[in-house]
PDB file of C-alpha atoms in Angstrom:
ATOM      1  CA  UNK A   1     -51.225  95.034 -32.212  1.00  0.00           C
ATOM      2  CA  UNK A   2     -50.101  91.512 -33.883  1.00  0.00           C
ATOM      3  CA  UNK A   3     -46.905  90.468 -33.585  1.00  0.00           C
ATOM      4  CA  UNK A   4     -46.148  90.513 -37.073  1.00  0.00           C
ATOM      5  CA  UNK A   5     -46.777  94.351 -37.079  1.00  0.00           C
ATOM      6  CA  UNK A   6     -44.546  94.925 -34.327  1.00  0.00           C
ATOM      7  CA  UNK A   7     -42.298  92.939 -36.628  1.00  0.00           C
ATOM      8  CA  UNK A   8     -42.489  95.205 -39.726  1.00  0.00           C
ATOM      9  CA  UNK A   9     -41.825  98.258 -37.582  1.00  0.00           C
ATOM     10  CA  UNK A  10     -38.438  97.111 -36.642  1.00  0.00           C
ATOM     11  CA  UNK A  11     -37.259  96.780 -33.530  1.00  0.00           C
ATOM     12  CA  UNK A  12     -36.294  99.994 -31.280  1.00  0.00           C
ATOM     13  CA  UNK A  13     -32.733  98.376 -30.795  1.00  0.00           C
ATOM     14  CA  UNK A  14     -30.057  95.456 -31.893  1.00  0.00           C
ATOM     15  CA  UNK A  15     -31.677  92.091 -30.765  1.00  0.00           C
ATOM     16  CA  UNK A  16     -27.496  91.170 -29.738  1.00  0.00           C
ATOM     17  CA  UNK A  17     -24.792  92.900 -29.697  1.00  0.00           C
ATOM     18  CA  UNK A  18     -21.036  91.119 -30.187  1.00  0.00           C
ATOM     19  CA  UNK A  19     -17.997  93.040 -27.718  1.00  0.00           C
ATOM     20  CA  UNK A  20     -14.267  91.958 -27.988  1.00  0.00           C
ATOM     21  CA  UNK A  21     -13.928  92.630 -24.429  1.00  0.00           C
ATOM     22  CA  UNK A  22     -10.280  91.972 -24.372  1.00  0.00           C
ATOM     23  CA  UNK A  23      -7.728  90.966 -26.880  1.00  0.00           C
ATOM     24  CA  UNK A  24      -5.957  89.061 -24.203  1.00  0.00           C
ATOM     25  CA  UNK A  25      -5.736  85.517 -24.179  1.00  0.00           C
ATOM     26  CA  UNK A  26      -3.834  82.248 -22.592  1.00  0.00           C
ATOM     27  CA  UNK A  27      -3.748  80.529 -25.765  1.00  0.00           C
ATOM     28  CA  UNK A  28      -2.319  81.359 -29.581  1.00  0.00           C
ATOM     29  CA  UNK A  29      -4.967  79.442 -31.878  1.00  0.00           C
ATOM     30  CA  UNK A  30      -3.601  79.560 -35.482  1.00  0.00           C
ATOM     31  CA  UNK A  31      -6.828  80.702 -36.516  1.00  0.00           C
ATOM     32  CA  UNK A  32      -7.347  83.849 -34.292  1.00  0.00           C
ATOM     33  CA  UNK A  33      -9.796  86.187 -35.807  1.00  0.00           C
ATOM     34  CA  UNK A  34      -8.926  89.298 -33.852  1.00  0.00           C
ATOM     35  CA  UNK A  35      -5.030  88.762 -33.337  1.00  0.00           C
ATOM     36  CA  UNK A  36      -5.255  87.952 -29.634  1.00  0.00           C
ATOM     37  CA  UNK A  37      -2.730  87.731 -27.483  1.00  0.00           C
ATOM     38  CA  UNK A  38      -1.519  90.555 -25.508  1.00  0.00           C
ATOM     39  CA  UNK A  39      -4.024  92.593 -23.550  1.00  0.00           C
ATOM     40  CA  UNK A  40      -4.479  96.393 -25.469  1.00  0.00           C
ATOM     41  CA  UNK A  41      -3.342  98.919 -23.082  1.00  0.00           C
ATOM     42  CA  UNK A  42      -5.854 100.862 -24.332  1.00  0.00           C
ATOM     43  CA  UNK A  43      -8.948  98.502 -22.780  1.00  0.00           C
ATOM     44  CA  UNK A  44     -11.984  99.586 -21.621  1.00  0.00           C
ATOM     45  CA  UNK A  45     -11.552  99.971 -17.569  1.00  0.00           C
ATOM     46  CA  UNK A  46     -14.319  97.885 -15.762  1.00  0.00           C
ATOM     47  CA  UNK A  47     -16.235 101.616 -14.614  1.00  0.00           C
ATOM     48  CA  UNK A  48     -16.062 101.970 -18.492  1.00  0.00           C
ATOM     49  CA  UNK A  49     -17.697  98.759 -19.396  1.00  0.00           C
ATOM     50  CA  UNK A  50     -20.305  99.025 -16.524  1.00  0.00           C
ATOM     51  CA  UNK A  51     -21.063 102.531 -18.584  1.00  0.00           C
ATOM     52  CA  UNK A  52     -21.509 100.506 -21.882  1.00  0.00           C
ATOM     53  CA  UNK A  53     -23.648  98.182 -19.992  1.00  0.00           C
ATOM     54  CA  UNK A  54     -26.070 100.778 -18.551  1.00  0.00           C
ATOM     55  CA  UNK A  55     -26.131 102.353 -22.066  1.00  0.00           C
ATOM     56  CA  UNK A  56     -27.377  98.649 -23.669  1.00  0.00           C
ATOM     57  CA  UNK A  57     -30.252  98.150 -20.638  1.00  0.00           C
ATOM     58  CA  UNK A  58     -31.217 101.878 -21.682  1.00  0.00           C
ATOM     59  CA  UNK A  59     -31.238 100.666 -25.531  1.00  0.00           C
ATOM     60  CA  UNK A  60     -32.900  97.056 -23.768  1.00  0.00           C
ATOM     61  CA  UNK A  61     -30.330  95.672 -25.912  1.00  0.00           C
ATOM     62  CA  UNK A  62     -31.874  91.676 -25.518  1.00  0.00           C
ATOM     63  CA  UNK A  63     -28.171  90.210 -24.946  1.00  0.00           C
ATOM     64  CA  UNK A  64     -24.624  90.752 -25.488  1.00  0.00           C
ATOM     65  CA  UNK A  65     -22.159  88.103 -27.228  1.00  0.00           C
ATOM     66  CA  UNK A  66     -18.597  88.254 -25.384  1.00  0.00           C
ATOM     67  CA  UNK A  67     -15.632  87.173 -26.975  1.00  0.00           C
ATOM     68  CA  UNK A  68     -11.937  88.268 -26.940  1.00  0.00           C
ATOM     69  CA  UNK A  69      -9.313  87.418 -27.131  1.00  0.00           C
ATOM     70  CA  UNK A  70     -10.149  85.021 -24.034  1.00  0.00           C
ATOM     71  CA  UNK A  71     -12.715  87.323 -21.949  1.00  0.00           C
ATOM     72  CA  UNK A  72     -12.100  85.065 -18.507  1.00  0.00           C
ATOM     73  CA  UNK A  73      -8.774  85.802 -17.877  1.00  0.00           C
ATOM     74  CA  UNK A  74      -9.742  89.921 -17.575  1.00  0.00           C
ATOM     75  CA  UNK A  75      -9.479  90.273 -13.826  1.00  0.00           C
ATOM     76  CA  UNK A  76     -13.558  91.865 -13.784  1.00  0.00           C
ATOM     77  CA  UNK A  77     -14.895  89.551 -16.227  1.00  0.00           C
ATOM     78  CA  UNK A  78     -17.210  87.535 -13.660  1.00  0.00           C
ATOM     79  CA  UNK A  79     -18.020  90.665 -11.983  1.00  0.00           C
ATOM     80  CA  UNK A  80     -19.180  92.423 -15.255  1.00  0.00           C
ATOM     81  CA  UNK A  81     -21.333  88.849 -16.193  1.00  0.00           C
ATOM     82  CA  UNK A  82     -22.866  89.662 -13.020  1.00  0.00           C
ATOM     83  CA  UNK A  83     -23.400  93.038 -13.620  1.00  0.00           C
ATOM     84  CA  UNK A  84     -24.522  93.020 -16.926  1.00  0.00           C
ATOM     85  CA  UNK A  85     -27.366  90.146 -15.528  1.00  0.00           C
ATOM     86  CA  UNK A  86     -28.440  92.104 -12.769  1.00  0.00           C
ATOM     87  CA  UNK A  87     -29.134  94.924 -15.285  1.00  0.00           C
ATOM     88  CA  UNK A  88     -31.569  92.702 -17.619  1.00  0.00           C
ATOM     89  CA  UNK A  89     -28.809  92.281 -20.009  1.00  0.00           C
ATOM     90  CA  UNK A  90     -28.477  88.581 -20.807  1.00  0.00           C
ATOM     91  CA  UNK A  91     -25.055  87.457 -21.795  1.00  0.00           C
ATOM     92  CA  UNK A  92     -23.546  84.443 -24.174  1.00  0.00           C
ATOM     93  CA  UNK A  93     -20.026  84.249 -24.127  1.00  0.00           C
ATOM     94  CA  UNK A  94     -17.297  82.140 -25.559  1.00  0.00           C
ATOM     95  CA  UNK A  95     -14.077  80.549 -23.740  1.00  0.00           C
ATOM     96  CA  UNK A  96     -11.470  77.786 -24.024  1.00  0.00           C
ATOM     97  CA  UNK A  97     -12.034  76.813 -20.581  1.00  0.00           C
ATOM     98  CA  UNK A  98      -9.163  78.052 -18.909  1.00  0.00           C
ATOM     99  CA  UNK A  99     -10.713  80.027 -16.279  1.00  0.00           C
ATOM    100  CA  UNK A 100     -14.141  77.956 -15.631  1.00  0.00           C
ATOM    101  CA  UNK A 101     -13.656  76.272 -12.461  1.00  0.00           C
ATOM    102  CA  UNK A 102     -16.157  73.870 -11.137  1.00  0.00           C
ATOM    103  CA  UNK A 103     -17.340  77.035  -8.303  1.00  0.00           C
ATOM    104  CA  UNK A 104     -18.025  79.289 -11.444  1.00  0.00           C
ATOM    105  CA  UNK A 105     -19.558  76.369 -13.344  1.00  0.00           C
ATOM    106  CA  UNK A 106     -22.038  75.425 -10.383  1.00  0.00           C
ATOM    107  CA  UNK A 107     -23.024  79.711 -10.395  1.00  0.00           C
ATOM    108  CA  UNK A 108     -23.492  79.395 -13.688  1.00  0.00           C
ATOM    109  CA  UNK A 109     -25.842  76.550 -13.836  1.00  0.00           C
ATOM    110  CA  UNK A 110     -28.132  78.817 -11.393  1.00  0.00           C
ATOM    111  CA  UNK A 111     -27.381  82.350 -13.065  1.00  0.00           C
ATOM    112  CA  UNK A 112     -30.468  83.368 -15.588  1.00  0.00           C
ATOM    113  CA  UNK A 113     -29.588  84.786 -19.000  1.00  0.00           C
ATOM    114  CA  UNK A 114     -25.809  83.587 -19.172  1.00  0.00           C
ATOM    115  CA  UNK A 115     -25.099  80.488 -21.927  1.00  0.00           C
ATOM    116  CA  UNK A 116     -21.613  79.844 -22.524  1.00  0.00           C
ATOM    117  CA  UNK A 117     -19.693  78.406 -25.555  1.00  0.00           C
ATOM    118  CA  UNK A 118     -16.584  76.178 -25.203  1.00  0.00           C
ATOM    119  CA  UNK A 119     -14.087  76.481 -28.190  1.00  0.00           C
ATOM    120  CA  UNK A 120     -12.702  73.188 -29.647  1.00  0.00           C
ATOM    121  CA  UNK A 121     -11.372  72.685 -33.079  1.00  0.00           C
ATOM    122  CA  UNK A 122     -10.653  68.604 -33.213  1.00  0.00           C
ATOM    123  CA  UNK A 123     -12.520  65.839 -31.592  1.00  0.00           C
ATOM    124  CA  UNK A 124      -8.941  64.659 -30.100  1.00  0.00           C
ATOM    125  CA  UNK A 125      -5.985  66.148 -28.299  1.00  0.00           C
ATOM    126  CA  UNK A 126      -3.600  65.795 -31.577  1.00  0.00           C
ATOM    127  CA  UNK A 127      -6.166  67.955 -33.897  1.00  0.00           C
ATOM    128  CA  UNK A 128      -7.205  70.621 -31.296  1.00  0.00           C
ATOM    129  CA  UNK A 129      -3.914  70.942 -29.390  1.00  0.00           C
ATOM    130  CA  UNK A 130      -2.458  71.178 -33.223  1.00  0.00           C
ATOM    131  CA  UNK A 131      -4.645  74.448 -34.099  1.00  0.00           C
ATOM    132  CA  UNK A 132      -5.210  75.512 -30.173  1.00  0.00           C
ATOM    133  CA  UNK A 133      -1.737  74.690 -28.345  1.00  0.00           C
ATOM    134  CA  UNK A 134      -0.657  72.095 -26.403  1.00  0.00           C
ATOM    135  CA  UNK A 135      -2.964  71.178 -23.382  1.00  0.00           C
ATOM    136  CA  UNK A 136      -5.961  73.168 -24.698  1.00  0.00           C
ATOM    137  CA  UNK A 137      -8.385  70.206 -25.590  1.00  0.00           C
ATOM    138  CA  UNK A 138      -7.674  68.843 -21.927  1.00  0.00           C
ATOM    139  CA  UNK A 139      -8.587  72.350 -20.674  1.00  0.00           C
ATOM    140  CA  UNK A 140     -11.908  72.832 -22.875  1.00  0.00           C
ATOM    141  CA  UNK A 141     -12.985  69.190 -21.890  1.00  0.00           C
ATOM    142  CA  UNK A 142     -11.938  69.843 -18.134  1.00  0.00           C
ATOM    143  CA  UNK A 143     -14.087  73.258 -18.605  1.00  0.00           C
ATOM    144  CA  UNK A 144     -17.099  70.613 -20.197  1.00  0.00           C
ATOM    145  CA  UNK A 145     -16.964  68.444 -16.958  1.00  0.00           C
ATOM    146  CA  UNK A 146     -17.104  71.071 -14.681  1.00  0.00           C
ATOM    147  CA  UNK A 147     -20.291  72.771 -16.455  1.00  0.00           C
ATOM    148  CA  UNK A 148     -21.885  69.043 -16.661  1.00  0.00           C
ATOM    149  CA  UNK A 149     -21.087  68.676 -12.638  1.00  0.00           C
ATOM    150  CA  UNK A 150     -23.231  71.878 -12.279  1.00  0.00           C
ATOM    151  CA  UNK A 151     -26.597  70.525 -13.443  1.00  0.00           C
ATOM    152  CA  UNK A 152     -28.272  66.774 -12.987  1.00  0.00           C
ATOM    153  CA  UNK A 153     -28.820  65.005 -16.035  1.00  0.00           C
ATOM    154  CA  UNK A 154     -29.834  61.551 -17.298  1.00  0.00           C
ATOM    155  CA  UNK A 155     -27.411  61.128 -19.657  1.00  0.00           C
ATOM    156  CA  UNK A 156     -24.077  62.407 -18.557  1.00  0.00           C
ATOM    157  CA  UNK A 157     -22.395  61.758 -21.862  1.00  0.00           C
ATOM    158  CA  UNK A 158     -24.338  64.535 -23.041  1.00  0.00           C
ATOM    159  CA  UNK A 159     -25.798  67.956 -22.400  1.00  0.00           C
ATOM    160  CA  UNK A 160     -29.154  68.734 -23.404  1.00  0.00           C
ATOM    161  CA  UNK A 161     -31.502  71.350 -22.297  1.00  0.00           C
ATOM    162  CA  UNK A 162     -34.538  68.727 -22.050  1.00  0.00           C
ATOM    163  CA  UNK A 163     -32.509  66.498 -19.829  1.00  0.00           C
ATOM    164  CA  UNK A 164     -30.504  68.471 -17.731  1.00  0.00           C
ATOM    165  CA  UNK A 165     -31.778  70.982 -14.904  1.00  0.00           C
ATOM    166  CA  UNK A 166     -29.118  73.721 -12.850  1.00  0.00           C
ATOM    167  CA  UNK A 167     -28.401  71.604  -9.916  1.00  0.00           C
ATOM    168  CA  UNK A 168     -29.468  74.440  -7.877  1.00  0.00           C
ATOM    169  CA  UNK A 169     -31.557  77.664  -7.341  1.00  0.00           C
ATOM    170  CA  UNK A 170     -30.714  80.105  -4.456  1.00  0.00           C
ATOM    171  CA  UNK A 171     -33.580  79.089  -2.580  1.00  0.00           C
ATOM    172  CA  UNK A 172     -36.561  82.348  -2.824  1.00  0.00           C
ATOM    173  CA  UNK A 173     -35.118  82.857  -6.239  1.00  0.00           C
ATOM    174  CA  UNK A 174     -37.403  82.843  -8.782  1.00  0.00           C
ATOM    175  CA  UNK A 175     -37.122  83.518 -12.368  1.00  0.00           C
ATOM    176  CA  UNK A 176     -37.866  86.728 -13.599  1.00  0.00           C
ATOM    177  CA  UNK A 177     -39.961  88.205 -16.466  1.00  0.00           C
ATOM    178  CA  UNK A 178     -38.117  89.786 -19.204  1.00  0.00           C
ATOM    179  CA  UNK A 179     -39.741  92.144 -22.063  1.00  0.00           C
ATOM    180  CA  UNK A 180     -39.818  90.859 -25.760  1.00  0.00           C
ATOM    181  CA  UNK A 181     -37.850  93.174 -27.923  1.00  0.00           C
ATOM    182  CA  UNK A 182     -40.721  93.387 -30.438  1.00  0.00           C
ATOM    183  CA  UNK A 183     -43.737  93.156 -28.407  1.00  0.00           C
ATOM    184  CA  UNK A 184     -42.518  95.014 -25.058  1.00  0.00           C
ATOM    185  CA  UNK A 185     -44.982  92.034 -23.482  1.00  0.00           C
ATOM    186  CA  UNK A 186     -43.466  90.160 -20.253  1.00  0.00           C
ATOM    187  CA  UNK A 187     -42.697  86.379 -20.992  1.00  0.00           C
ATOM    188  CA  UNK A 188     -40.856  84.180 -18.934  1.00  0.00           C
ATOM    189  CA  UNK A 189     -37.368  83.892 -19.373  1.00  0.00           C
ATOM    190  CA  UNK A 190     -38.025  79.734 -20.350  1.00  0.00           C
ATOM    191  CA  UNK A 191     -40.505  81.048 -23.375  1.00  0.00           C
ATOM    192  CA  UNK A 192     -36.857  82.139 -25.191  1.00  0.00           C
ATOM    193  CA  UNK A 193     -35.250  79.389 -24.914  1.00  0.00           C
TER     194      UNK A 193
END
């Protein structure tokens, strides 16, 4: 079958998926889409999210989108990143930095299917700190230098994914296959990038 017949079938299940995993968050941005702040008692407990997580490698949900609130500072947040990985479910998630430490950004650099999105709202401290809160451009660019520290590039200035490499690879790993949602054919994980 041609891909472009797969493609007029539809696919079996959502390509991404977004989750507000918490509505917690260090930070009050004057722009907050989901009125983040204080943590919602009512939070999915981490056995609960490892059970939405199994349900999205059952669907072979391609990746999930994490946002919050700020999704870092939930105590289980690395461990359900880790999780969610080891259960072919790639993730993308967004954070001001505040919990990316230069040991998380080195794993990171080396973890398959995890691509992470630092918020900033102003090229300087006065513009982002104005919308953000005081300190929070230091923290995001802080969070920036630690990810750059975690891969070797020519250009330090600037990440790009032709230039830069993860510094390391657990040595033995390699990098798996993964199924296209369309085609259910193996391609390697580079192929999506």
């Amino acid at each position: 079958m041609k891909l472009v017949e797969h493609f007029e079938r539809g696919l079996d299940a959502p390509v991404c998926l977004t989750w507000e995993l918490t509505y917690a968050c260090n930070l009050e941005c004057a722009h907050c889409l989901s009125s983040s702040g204080r943590r919602d008692p009512r939070e999915l407990t981490t056995e609960q999210c490892e059970a939405v997580i199994d349900e999205l490698q059952a669907m072979q949900v391609f990746y999930v989108n994490i946002g919050g609130g700020e999704p870092t500072v939930r105590p289980d947040f690395w461990h359900l990143v880790e999780y969610a990985v080891a259960h072919d479910v790639g993730v993308k998630f967004s954070t001001n930095g505040v919990r990316l430490t230069p040991d998380r950004a080195r794993w990171l650099a080396g973890t398959d299917y995890v691509d992470v999105q630092i918020s900033l709202d102003g090229a300087t401290p006065e513009v982002n700190d104005r919308v953000r809160g005081e300190g929070s451009y230091a923290m995001a660019i802080q969070a920036l230098e630690n990810l750059a520290a975690g891969f070797r590039c020519q250009d330090q200035r600037r990440l790009h994914p032709r230039k830069c490499r993860p510094a390391r690879r657990p040595q033995g790993a390699r990098r798996p296959l993964r199924r296209h949602p369309a085609t259910d054919q193996a391609t390697p994980e580079r192929a999506w990038r």
